[in-house]
Amino acid sequence: MTSASPGPSRLTETVDALRTALAESTDLLGSTLGGTLDEAGAAEAAADGVPRAYLDFCRVLDGVSCGPSVQLFGLEEAEEHQFYCEPVVDSPLPLSPEKLYCVGMIQEAPVYLDRADGGVLGAPEAGPDWVDAERLERLAPGIEAFFLERLADPAEYRRLALVDDELVEYDDWLKLLRRAGLSG
C-alpha cells in the first residue's frame, strides 16, 4: 500500500500565489518576498538556537516586506535584530533572549516569537515607544498563522499597517494581495 503525500500547505499555496502575482507585477516596488531557507542553513541555525517554528516558516518564505511599516525578517536579518530581545532599563516588558526571538517589525516595534509556545507577540500600537508598553500582546498562535491571518488578510494587514481609507489604493501590499486572489 502506498501512502499519499499531503498536498501543499496553505502557507505554501499562499506564498506561491504571492510570488506569481509579484513576478507579473513590475509596478509594485514596496513589497518584497524572500526566497527559501535551505536545509543546511536551517540545520546550522537550529544548532545556534533559532526556534524550529521560525526555521520551518523560513523554509517556505525567508522574509517578507509588506511595505515600509510591516515586515517579517529573513533568517539573516533576524539574526542581526536579536538585540531587541535584551532587557531594557525601566521597561515593564519581560524581554529576554532565552524567552523571545525577534522575527520582524511593525510600526517600528519588534515582533517576537515566544520560544516556549511559538506564539507571536508584539506591541505594534506602541510604535517606536514599544519599550514603554505595559505588556506584549499575543498577535497570533504561531508565525505561520500570523502571516496567513494577519499579513495575508487585507483587513488585518490594513489594521496593523495603519493604512487609512485614502491610502488603500496606493498600498503595494494590498495590491499584491488582490492580484494573488487573496483579497478577502
mmCIF file with all atom_site columns, C-alpha atoms in Angstrom, residues 18-182:
data_model
loop_
_atom_site.group_PDB
_atom_site.id
_atom_site.type_symbol
_atom_site.label_atom_id
_atom_site.label_alt_id
_atom_site.label_comp_id
_atom_site.label_asym_id
_atom_site.label_entity_id
_atom_site.label_seq_id
_atom_site.pdbx_PDB_ins_code
_atom_site.Cartn_x
_atom_site.Cartn_y
_atom_site.Cartn_z
_atom_site.occupancy
_atom_site.B_iso_or_equiv
_atom_site.pdbx_formal_charge
_atom_site.auth_seq_id
_atom_site.auth_comp_id
_atom_site.auth_asym_id
_atom_site.auth_atom_id
_atom_site.pdbx_PDB_model_num
ATOM 1   C CA . LEU A 1 18  ? 2.020  35.930 -3.968  1.00 0.00 ? 18  LEU A CA 1
ATOM 2   C CA . ARG A 1 19  ? 5.252  35.079 -5.818  1.00 0.00 ? 19  ARG A CA 1
ATOM 3   C CA . THR A 1 20  ? 3.364  34.537 -9.075  1.00 0.00 ? 20  THR A CA 1
ATOM 4   C CA . ALA A 1 21  ? 1.471  37.814 -8.682  1.00 0.00 ? 21  ALA A CA 1
ATOM 5   C CA . LEU A 1 22  ? 4.655  39.698 -7.787  1.00 0.00 ? 22  LEU A CA 1
ATOM 6   C CA . ALA A 1 23  ? 6.509  38.300 -10.822 1.00 0.00 ? 23  ALA A CA 1
ATOM 7   C CA . GLU A 1 24  ? 3.686  39.617 -13.010 1.00 0.00 ? 24  GLU A CA 1
ATOM 8   C CA . SER A 1 25  ? 3.569  42.996 -11.224 1.00 0.00 ? 25  SER A CA 1
ATOM 9   C CA . THR A 1 26  ? 6.610  45.042 -12.167 1.00 0.00 ? 26  THR A CA 1
ATOM 10  C CA . ASP A 1 27  ? 4.856  48.179 -10.894 1.00 0.00 ? 27  ASP A CA 1
ATOM 11  C CA . LEU A 1 28  ? 4.912  47.056 -7.241  1.00 0.00 ? 28  LEU A CA 1
ATOM 12  C CA . LEU A 1 29  ? 8.009  48.402 -5.557  1.00 0.00 ? 29  LEU A CA 1
ATOM 13  C CA . GLY A 1 30  ? 7.027  48.360 -1.887  1.00 0.00 ? 30  GLY A CA 1
ATOM 14  C CA . SER A 1 31  ? 6.668  44.604 -1.431  1.00 0.00 ? 31  SER A CA 1
ATOM 15  C CA . THR A 1 32  ? 9.459  42.063 -1.335  1.00 0.00 ? 32  THR A CA 1
ATOM 16  C CA . LEU A 1 33  ? 9.192  38.319 -0.842  1.00 0.00 ? 33  LEU A CA 1
ATOM 17  C CA . GLY A 1 34  ? 12.264 36.481 0.361   1.00 0.00 ? 34  GLY A CA 1
ATOM 18  C CA . GLY A 1 35  ? 13.406 33.162 -1.015  1.00 0.00 ? 35  GLY A CA 1
ATOM 19  C CA . THR A 1 36  ? 13.530 29.925 0.920   1.00 0.00 ? 36  THR A CA 1
ATOM 20  C CA . LEU A 1 37  ? 15.969 28.709 3.528   1.00 0.00 ? 37  LEU A CA 1
ATOM 21  C CA . ASP A 1 38  ? 17.820 25.548 2.539   1.00 0.00 ? 38  ASP A CA 1
ATOM 22  C CA . GLU A 1 39  ? 18.206 22.545 4.836   1.00 0.00 ? 39  GLU A CA 1
ATOM 23  C CA . ALA A 1 40  ? 21.896 23.189 5.534   1.00 0.00 ? 40  ALA A CA 1
ATOM 24  C CA . GLY A 1 41  ? 21.165 26.775 6.589   1.00 0.00 ? 41  GLY A CA 1
ATOM 25  C CA . ALA A 1 42  ? 18.252 25.610 8.717   1.00 0.00 ? 42  ALA A CA 1
ATOM 26  C CA . ALA A 1 43  ? 20.365 22.945 10.439  1.00 0.00 ? 43  ALA A CA 1
ATOM 27  C CA . GLU A 1 44  ? 23.127 25.448 11.188  1.00 0.00 ? 44  GLU A CA 1
ATOM 28  C CA . ALA A 1 45  ? 20.626 27.983 12.550  1.00 0.00 ? 45  ALA A CA 1
ATOM 29  C CA . ALA A 1 46  ? 18.908 25.327 14.674  1.00 0.00 ? 46  ALA A CA 1
ATOM 30  C CA . ALA A 1 47  ? 22.281 24.456 16.206  1.00 0.00 ? 47  ALA A CA 1
ATOM 31  C CA . ASP A 1 48  ? 22.665 28.159 17.049  1.00 0.00 ? 48  ASP A CA 1
ATOM 32  C CA . GLY A 1 49  ? 19.340 28.136 18.930  1.00 0.00 ? 49  GLY A CA 1
ATOM 33  C CA . VAL A 1 50  ? 16.976 29.611 16.343  1.00 0.00 ? 50  VAL A CA 1
ATOM 34  C CA . PRO A 1 51  ? 13.427 28.381 17.083  1.00 0.00 ? 51  PRO A CA 1
ATOM 35  C CA . ARG A 1 52  ? 12.244 25.492 14.909  1.00 0.00 ? 52  ARG A CA 1
ATOM 36  C CA . ALA A 1 53  ? 8.879  27.123 14.110  1.00 0.00 ? 53  ALA A CA 1
ATOM 37  C CA . TYR A 1 54  ? 10.675 30.139 12.669  1.00 0.00 ? 54  TYR A CA 1
ATOM 38  C CA . LEU A 1 55  ? 13.016 27.939 10.629  1.00 0.00 ? 55  LEU A CA 1
ATOM 39  C CA . ASP A 1 56  ? 10.040 25.960 9.280   1.00 0.00 ? 56  ASP A CA 1
ATOM 40  C CA . PHE A 1 57  ? 8.471  29.243 8.165   1.00 0.00 ? 57  PHE A CA 1
ATOM 41  C CA . CYS A 1 58  ? 11.738 30.374 6.538   1.00 0.00 ? 58  CYS A CA 1
ATOM 42  C CA . ARG A 1 59  ? 11.882 27.122 4.546   1.00 0.00 ? 59  ARG A CA 1
ATOM 43  C CA . VAL A 1 60  ? 8.766  28.426 2.744   1.00 0.00 ? 60  VAL A CA 1
ATOM 44  C CA . LEU A 1 61  ? 9.316  32.194 2.993   1.00 0.00 ? 61  LEU A CA 1
ATOM 45  C CA . ASP A 1 62  ? 12.619 33.578 4.225   1.00 0.00 ? 62  ASP A CA 1
ATOM 46  C CA . GLY A 1 63  ? 11.387 37.072 4.969   1.00 0.00 ? 63  GLY A CA 1
ATOM 47  C CA . VAL A 1 64  ? 8.743  39.426 3.613   1.00 0.00 ? 64  VAL A CA 1
ATOM 48  C CA . SER A 1 65  ? 8.486  43.192 3.486   1.00 0.00 ? 65  SER A CA 1
ATOM 49  C CA . CYS A 1 66  ? 4.869  44.244 3.173   1.00 0.00 ? 66  CYS A CA 1
ATOM 50  C CA . GLY A 1 67  ? 5.871  47.875 2.891   1.00 0.00 ? 67  GLY A CA 1
ATOM 51  C CA . PRO A 1 68  ? 7.715  50.408 4.995   1.00 0.00 ? 68  PRO A CA 1
ATOM 52  C CA . SER A 1 69  ? 5.953  49.648 8.275   1.00 0.00 ? 69  SER A CA 1
ATOM 53  C CA . VAL A 1 70  ? 5.418  45.857 8.320   1.00 0.00 ? 70  VAL A CA 1
ATOM 54  C CA . GLN A 1 71  ? 7.969  43.128 7.788   1.00 0.00 ? 71  GLN A CA 1
ATOM 55  C CA . LEU A 1 72  ? 8.961  39.642 8.840   1.00 0.00 ? 72  LEU A CA 1
ATOM 56  C CA . PHE A 1 73  ? 12.697 39.162 8.740   1.00 0.00 ? 73  PHE A CA 1
ATOM 57  C CA . GLY A 1 74  ? 14.546 36.558 6.759   1.00 0.00 ? 74  GLY A CA 1
ATOM 58  C CA . LEU A 1 75  ? 16.913 34.469 8.890   1.00 0.00 ? 75  LEU A CA 1
ATOM 59  C CA . GLU A 1 76  ? 19.989 36.578 8.196   1.00 0.00 ? 76  GLU A CA 1
ATOM 60  C CA . GLU A 1 77  ? 18.217 39.823 9.066   1.00 0.00 ? 77  GLU A CA 1
ATOM 61  C CA . ALA A 1 78  ? 16.583 38.243 12.133  1.00 0.00 ? 78  ALA A CA 1
ATOM 62  C CA . GLU A 1 79  ? 19.983 37.274 13.491  1.00 0.00 ? 79  GLU A CA 1
ATOM 63  C CA . GLU A 1 80  ? 21.010 40.952 13.269  1.00 0.00 ? 80  GLU A CA 1
ATOM 64  C CA . HIS A 1 81  ? 17.944 42.090 15.261  1.00 0.00 ? 81  HIS A CA 1
ATOM 65  C CA . GLN A 1 82  ? 18.167 39.881 18.349  1.00 0.00 ? 82  GLN A CA 1
ATOM 66  C CA . PHE A 1 83  ? 19.294 42.872 20.426  1.00 0.00 ? 83  PHE A CA 1
ATOM 67  C CA . TYR A 1 84  ? 15.557 43.701 20.636  1.00 0.00 ? 84  TYR A CA 1
ATOM 68  C CA . CYS A 1 85  ? 15.222 40.708 22.977  1.00 0.00 ? 85  CYS A CA 1
ATOM 69  C CA . GLU A 1 86  ? 17.625 42.163 25.537  1.00 0.00 ? 86  GLU A CA 1
ATOM 70  C CA . PRO A 1 87  ? 16.110 43.694 28.694  1.00 0.00 ? 87  PRO A CA 1
ATOM 71  C CA . VAL A 1 88  ? 15.724 47.485 28.609  1.00 0.00 ? 88  VAL A CA 1
ATOM 72  C CA . VAL A 1 89  ? 16.214 49.544 31.768  1.00 0.00 ? 89  VAL A CA 1
ATOM 73  C CA . ASP A 1 90  ? 12.901 50.865 33.139  1.00 0.00 ? 90  ASP A CA 1
ATOM 74  C CA . SER A 1 91  ? 10.835 48.955 30.576  1.00 0.00 ? 91  SER A CA 1
ATOM 75  C CA . PRO A 1 92  ? 7.951  46.939 32.019  1.00 0.00 ? 92  PRO A CA 1
ATOM 76  C CA . LEU A 1 93  ? 8.299  44.360 29.225  1.00 0.00 ? 93  LEU A CA 1
ATOM 77  C CA . PRO A 1 94  ? 9.663  40.908 30.145  1.00 0.00 ? 94  PRO A CA 1
ATOM 78  C CA . LEU A 1 95  ? 12.388 40.939 27.490  1.00 0.00 ? 95  LEU A CA 1
ATOM 79  C CA . SER A 1 96  ? 14.788 38.007 27.447  1.00 0.00 ? 96  SER A CA 1
ATOM 80  C CA . PRO A 1 97  ? 16.768 36.314 24.655  1.00 0.00 ? 97  PRO A CA 1
ATOM 81  C CA . GLU A 1 98  ? 16.071 32.984 26.370  1.00 0.00 ? 98  GLU A CA 1
ATOM 82  C CA . LYS A 1 99  ? 12.300 33.553 26.078  1.00 0.00 ? 99  LYS A CA 1
ATOM 83  C CA . LEU A 1 100 ? 11.930 35.579 22.869  1.00 0.00 ? 100 LEU A CA 1
ATOM 84  C CA . TYR A 1 101 ? 13.239 35.597 19.308  1.00 0.00 ? 101 TYR A CA 1
ATOM 85  C CA . CYS A 1 102 ? 12.775 38.779 17.233  1.00 0.00 ? 102 CYS A CA 1
ATOM 86  C CA . VAL A 1 103 ? 11.224 37.905 13.845  1.00 0.00 ? 103 VAL A CA 1
ATOM 87  C CA . GLY A 1 104 ? 10.087 41.256 12.457  1.00 0.00 ? 104 GLY A CA 1
ATOM 88  C CA . MET A 1 105 ? 8.879  44.813 12.914  1.00 0.00 ? 105 MET A CA 1
ATOM 89  C CA . ILE A 1 106 ? 5.503  46.560 12.801  1.00 0.00 ? 106 ILE A CA 1
ATOM 90  C CA . GLN A 1 107 ? 5.333  50.344 13.111  1.00 0.00 ? 107 GLN A CA 1
ATOM 91  C CA . GLU A 1 108 ? 8.940  50.409 14.411  1.00 0.00 ? 108 GLU A CA 1
ATOM 92  C CA . ALA A 1 109 ? 8.060  47.935 17.174  1.00 0.00 ? 109 ALA A CA 1
ATOM 93  C CA . PRO A 1 110 ? 9.662  44.468 17.248  1.00 0.00 ? 110 PRO A CA 1
ATOM 94  C CA . VAL A 1 111 ? 7.631  41.319 16.658  1.00 0.00 ? 111 VAL A CA 1
ATOM 95  C CA . TYR A 1 112 ? 8.700  38.288 18.701  1.00 0.00 ? 112 TYR A CA 1
ATOM 96  C CA . LEU A 1 113 ? 8.333  34.555 18.586  1.00 0.00 ? 113 LEU A CA 1
ATOM 97  C CA . ASP A 1 114 ? 7.760  33.163 22.083  1.00 0.00 ? 114 ASP A CA 1
ATOM 98  C CA . ARG A 1 115 ? 10.292 30.364 22.464  1.00 0.00 ? 115 ARG A CA 1
ATOM 99  C CA . ALA A 1 116 ? 8.064  28.486 24.932  1.00 0.00 ? 116 ALA A CA 1
ATOM 100 C CA . ASP A 1 117 ? 4.845  28.159 22.949  1.00 0.00 ? 117 ASP A CA 1
ATOM 101 C CA . GLY A 1 118 ? 5.658  29.506 19.464  1.00 0.00 ? 118 GLY A CA 1
ATOM 102 C CA . GLY A 1 119 ? 3.182  32.378 19.742  1.00 0.00 ? 119 GLY A CA 1
ATOM 103 C CA . VAL A 1 120 ? 3.820  35.692 18.025  1.00 0.00 ? 120 VAL A CA 1
ATOM 104 C CA . LEU A 1 121 ? 3.996  38.663 20.392  1.00 0.00 ? 121 LEU A CA 1
ATOM 105 C CA . GLY A 1 122 ? 4.403  42.396 19.992  1.00 0.00 ? 122 GLY A CA 1
ATOM 106 C CA . ALA A 1 123 ? 3.223  45.884 20.865  1.00 0.00 ? 123 ALA A CA 1
ATOM 107 C CA . PRO A 1 124 ? 2.602  47.344 17.400  1.00 0.00 ? 124 PRO A CA 1
ATOM 108 C CA . GLU A 1 125 ? 0.198  50.018 18.669  1.00 0.00 ? 125 GLU A CA 1
ATOM 109 C CA . ALA A 1 126 ? 3.038  51.499 20.725  1.00 0.00 ? 126 ALA A CA 1
ATOM 110 C CA . GLY A 1 127 ? 5.177  52.013 17.609  1.00 0.00 ? 127 GLY A CA 1
ATOM 111 C CA . PRO A 1 128 ? 8.590  53.495 18.324  1.00 0.00 ? 128 PRO A CA 1
ATOM 112 C CA . ASP A 1 129 ? 7.660  53.776 22.025  1.00 0.00 ? 129 ASP A CA 1
ATOM 113 C CA . TRP A 1 130 ? 7.284  49.997 22.307  1.00 0.00 ? 130 TRP A CA 1
ATOM 114 C CA . VAL A 1 131 ? 9.670  49.754 25.288  1.00 0.00 ? 131 VAL A CA 1
ATOM 115 C CA . ASP A 1 132 ? 7.118  51.713 27.315  1.00 0.00 ? 132 ASP A CA 1
ATOM 116 C CA . ALA A 1 133 ? 4.262  49.309 26.547  1.00 0.00 ? 133 ALA A CA 1
ATOM 117 C CA . GLU A 1 134 ? 2.770  47.629 29.610  1.00 0.00 ? 134 GLU A CA 1
ATOM 118 C CA . ARG A 1 135 ? 2.835  44.180 28.020  1.00 0.00 ? 135 ARG A CA 1
ATOM 119 C CA . LEU A 1 136 ? 3.372  42.282 24.799  1.00 0.00 ? 136 LEU A CA 1
ATOM 120 C CA . GLU A 1 137 ? 0.133  41.416 23.016  1.00 0.00 ? 137 GLU A CA 1
ATOM 121 C CA . ARG A 1 138 ? -0.389 37.952 21.566  1.00 0.00 ? 138 ARG A CA 1
ATOM 122 C CA . LEU A 1 139 ? -0.709 38.623 17.831  1.00 0.00 ? 139 LEU A CA 1
ATOM 123 C CA . ALA A 1 140 ? -1.126 35.008 16.691  1.00 0.00 ? 140 ALA A CA 1
ATOM 124 C CA . PRO A 1 141 ? -0.648 31.441 17.966  1.00 0.00 ? 141 PRO A CA 1
ATOM 125 C CA . GLY A 1 142 ? 2.331  30.943 15.607  1.00 0.00 ? 142 GLY A CA 1
ATOM 126 C CA . ILE A 1 143 ? 4.322  32.577 12.843  1.00 0.00 ? 143 ILE A CA 1
ATOM 127 C CA . GLU A 1 144 ? 2.517  30.741 10.042  1.00 0.00 ? 144 GLU A CA 1
ATOM 128 C CA . ALA A 1 145 ? -0.845 31.838 11.461  1.00 0.00 ? 145 ALA A CA 1
ATOM 129 C CA . PHE A 1 146 ? 0.481  35.382 11.892  1.00 0.00 ? 146 PHE A CA 1
ATOM 130 C CA . PHE A 1 147 ? 1.436  35.561 8.230   1.00 0.00 ? 147 PHE A CA 1
ATOM 131 C CA . LEU A 1 148 ? -1.727 33.915 6.902   1.00 0.00 ? 148 LEU A CA 1
ATOM 132 C CA . GLU A 1 149 ? -4.273 35.514 9.245   1.00 0.00 ? 149 GLU A CA 1
ATOM 133 C CA . ARG A 1 150 ? -2.734 38.939 9.800   1.00 0.00 ? 150 ARG A CA 1
ATOM 134 C CA . LEU A 1 151 ? -0.420 39.818 6.884   1.00 0.00 ? 151 LEU A CA 1
ATOM 135 C CA . ALA A 1 152 ? -2.118 37.911 4.035   1.00 0.00 ? 152 ALA A CA 1
ATOM 136 C CA . ASP A 1 153 ? -5.564 39.084 5.174   1.00 0.00 ? 153 ASP A CA 1
ATOM 137 C CA . PRO A 1 154 ? -6.262 42.547 3.719   1.00 0.00 ? 154 PRO A CA 1
ATOM 138 C CA . ALA A 1 155 ? -8.391 43.826 6.621   1.00 0.00 ? 155 ALA A CA 1
ATOM 139 C CA . GLU A 1 156 ? -5.932 42.655 9.286   1.00 0.00 ? 156 GLU A CA 1
ATOM 140 C CA . TYR A 1 157 ? -2.941 43.972 7.344   1.00 0.00 ? 157 TYR A CA 1
ATOM 141 C CA . ARG A 1 158 ? -4.651 47.386 6.974   1.00 0.00 ? 158 ARG A CA 1
ATOM 142 C CA . ARG A 1 159 ? -5.124 47.499 10.737  1.00 0.00 ? 159 ARG A CA 1
ATOM 143 C CA . LEU A 1 160 ? -1.534 46.523 11.537  1.00 0.00 ? 160 LEU A CA 1
ATOM 144 C CA . ALA A 1 161 ? -0.009 48.799 8.882   1.00 0.00 ? 161 ALA A CA 1
ATOM 145 C CA . LEU A 1 162 ? -2.331 51.686 9.764   1.00 0.00 ? 162 LEU A CA 1
ATOM 146 C CA . VAL A 1 163 ? -3.447 52.045 6.142   1.00 0.00 ? 163 VAL A CA 1
ATOM 147 C CA . ASP A 1 164 ? -6.300 54.536 6.139   1.00 0.00 ? 164 ASP A CA 1
ATOM 148 C CA . ASP A 1 165 ? -9.092 54.638 3.565   1.00 0.00 ? 165 ASP A CA 1
ATOM 149 C CA . GLU A 1 166 ? -7.403 57.322 1.448   1.00 0.00 ? 166 GLU A CA 1
ATOM 150 C CA . LEU A 1 167 ? -4.234 55.227 1.061   1.00 0.00 ? 167 LEU A CA 1
ATOM 151 C CA . VAL A 1 168 ? -5.765 51.811 0.356   1.00 0.00 ? 168 VAL A CA 1
ATOM 152 C CA . GLU A 1 169 ? -5.498 52.140 -3.417  1.00 0.00 ? 169 GLU A CA 1
ATOM 153 C CA . TYR A 1 170 ? -1.811 53.128 -3.158  1.00 0.00 ? 170 TYR A CA 1
ATOM 154 C CA . ASP A 1 171 ? -0.602 50.390 -0.823  1.00 0.00 ? 171 ASP A CA 1
ATOM 155 C CA . ASP A 1 172 ? 1.517  47.913 -2.819  1.00 0.00 ? 172 ASP A CA 1
ATOM 156 C CA . TRP A 1 173 ? 0.981  45.007 -0.406  1.00 0.00 ? 173 TRP A CA 1
ATOM 157 C CA . LEU A 1 174 ? -2.794 45.346 -0.679  1.00 0.00 ? 174 LEU A CA 1
ATOM 158 C CA . LYS A 1 175 ? -2.452 45.459 -4.485  1.00 0.00 ? 175 LYS A CA 1
ATOM 159 C CA . LEU A 1 176 ? -0.328 42.305 -4.362  1.00 0.00 ? 176 LEU A CA 1
ATOM 160 C CA . LEU A 1 177 ? -2.876 40.519 -2.152  1.00 0.00 ? 177 LEU A CA 1
ATOM 161 C CA . ARG A 1 178 ? -5.635 41.407 -4.635  1.00 0.00 ? 178 ARG A CA 1
ATOM 162 C CA . ARG A 1 179 ? -3.585 40.277 -7.631  1.00 0.00 ? 179 ARG A CA 1
ATOM 163 C CA . ALA A 1 180 ? -2.800 36.999 -5.857  1.00 0.00 ? 180 ALA A CA 1
ATOM 164 C CA . GLY A 1 181 ? -6.533 36.430 -5.285  1.00 0.00 ? 181 GLY A CA 1
ATOM 165 C CA . LEU A 1 182 ? -6.226 36.921 -1.518  1.00 0.00 ? 182 LEU A CA 1
#
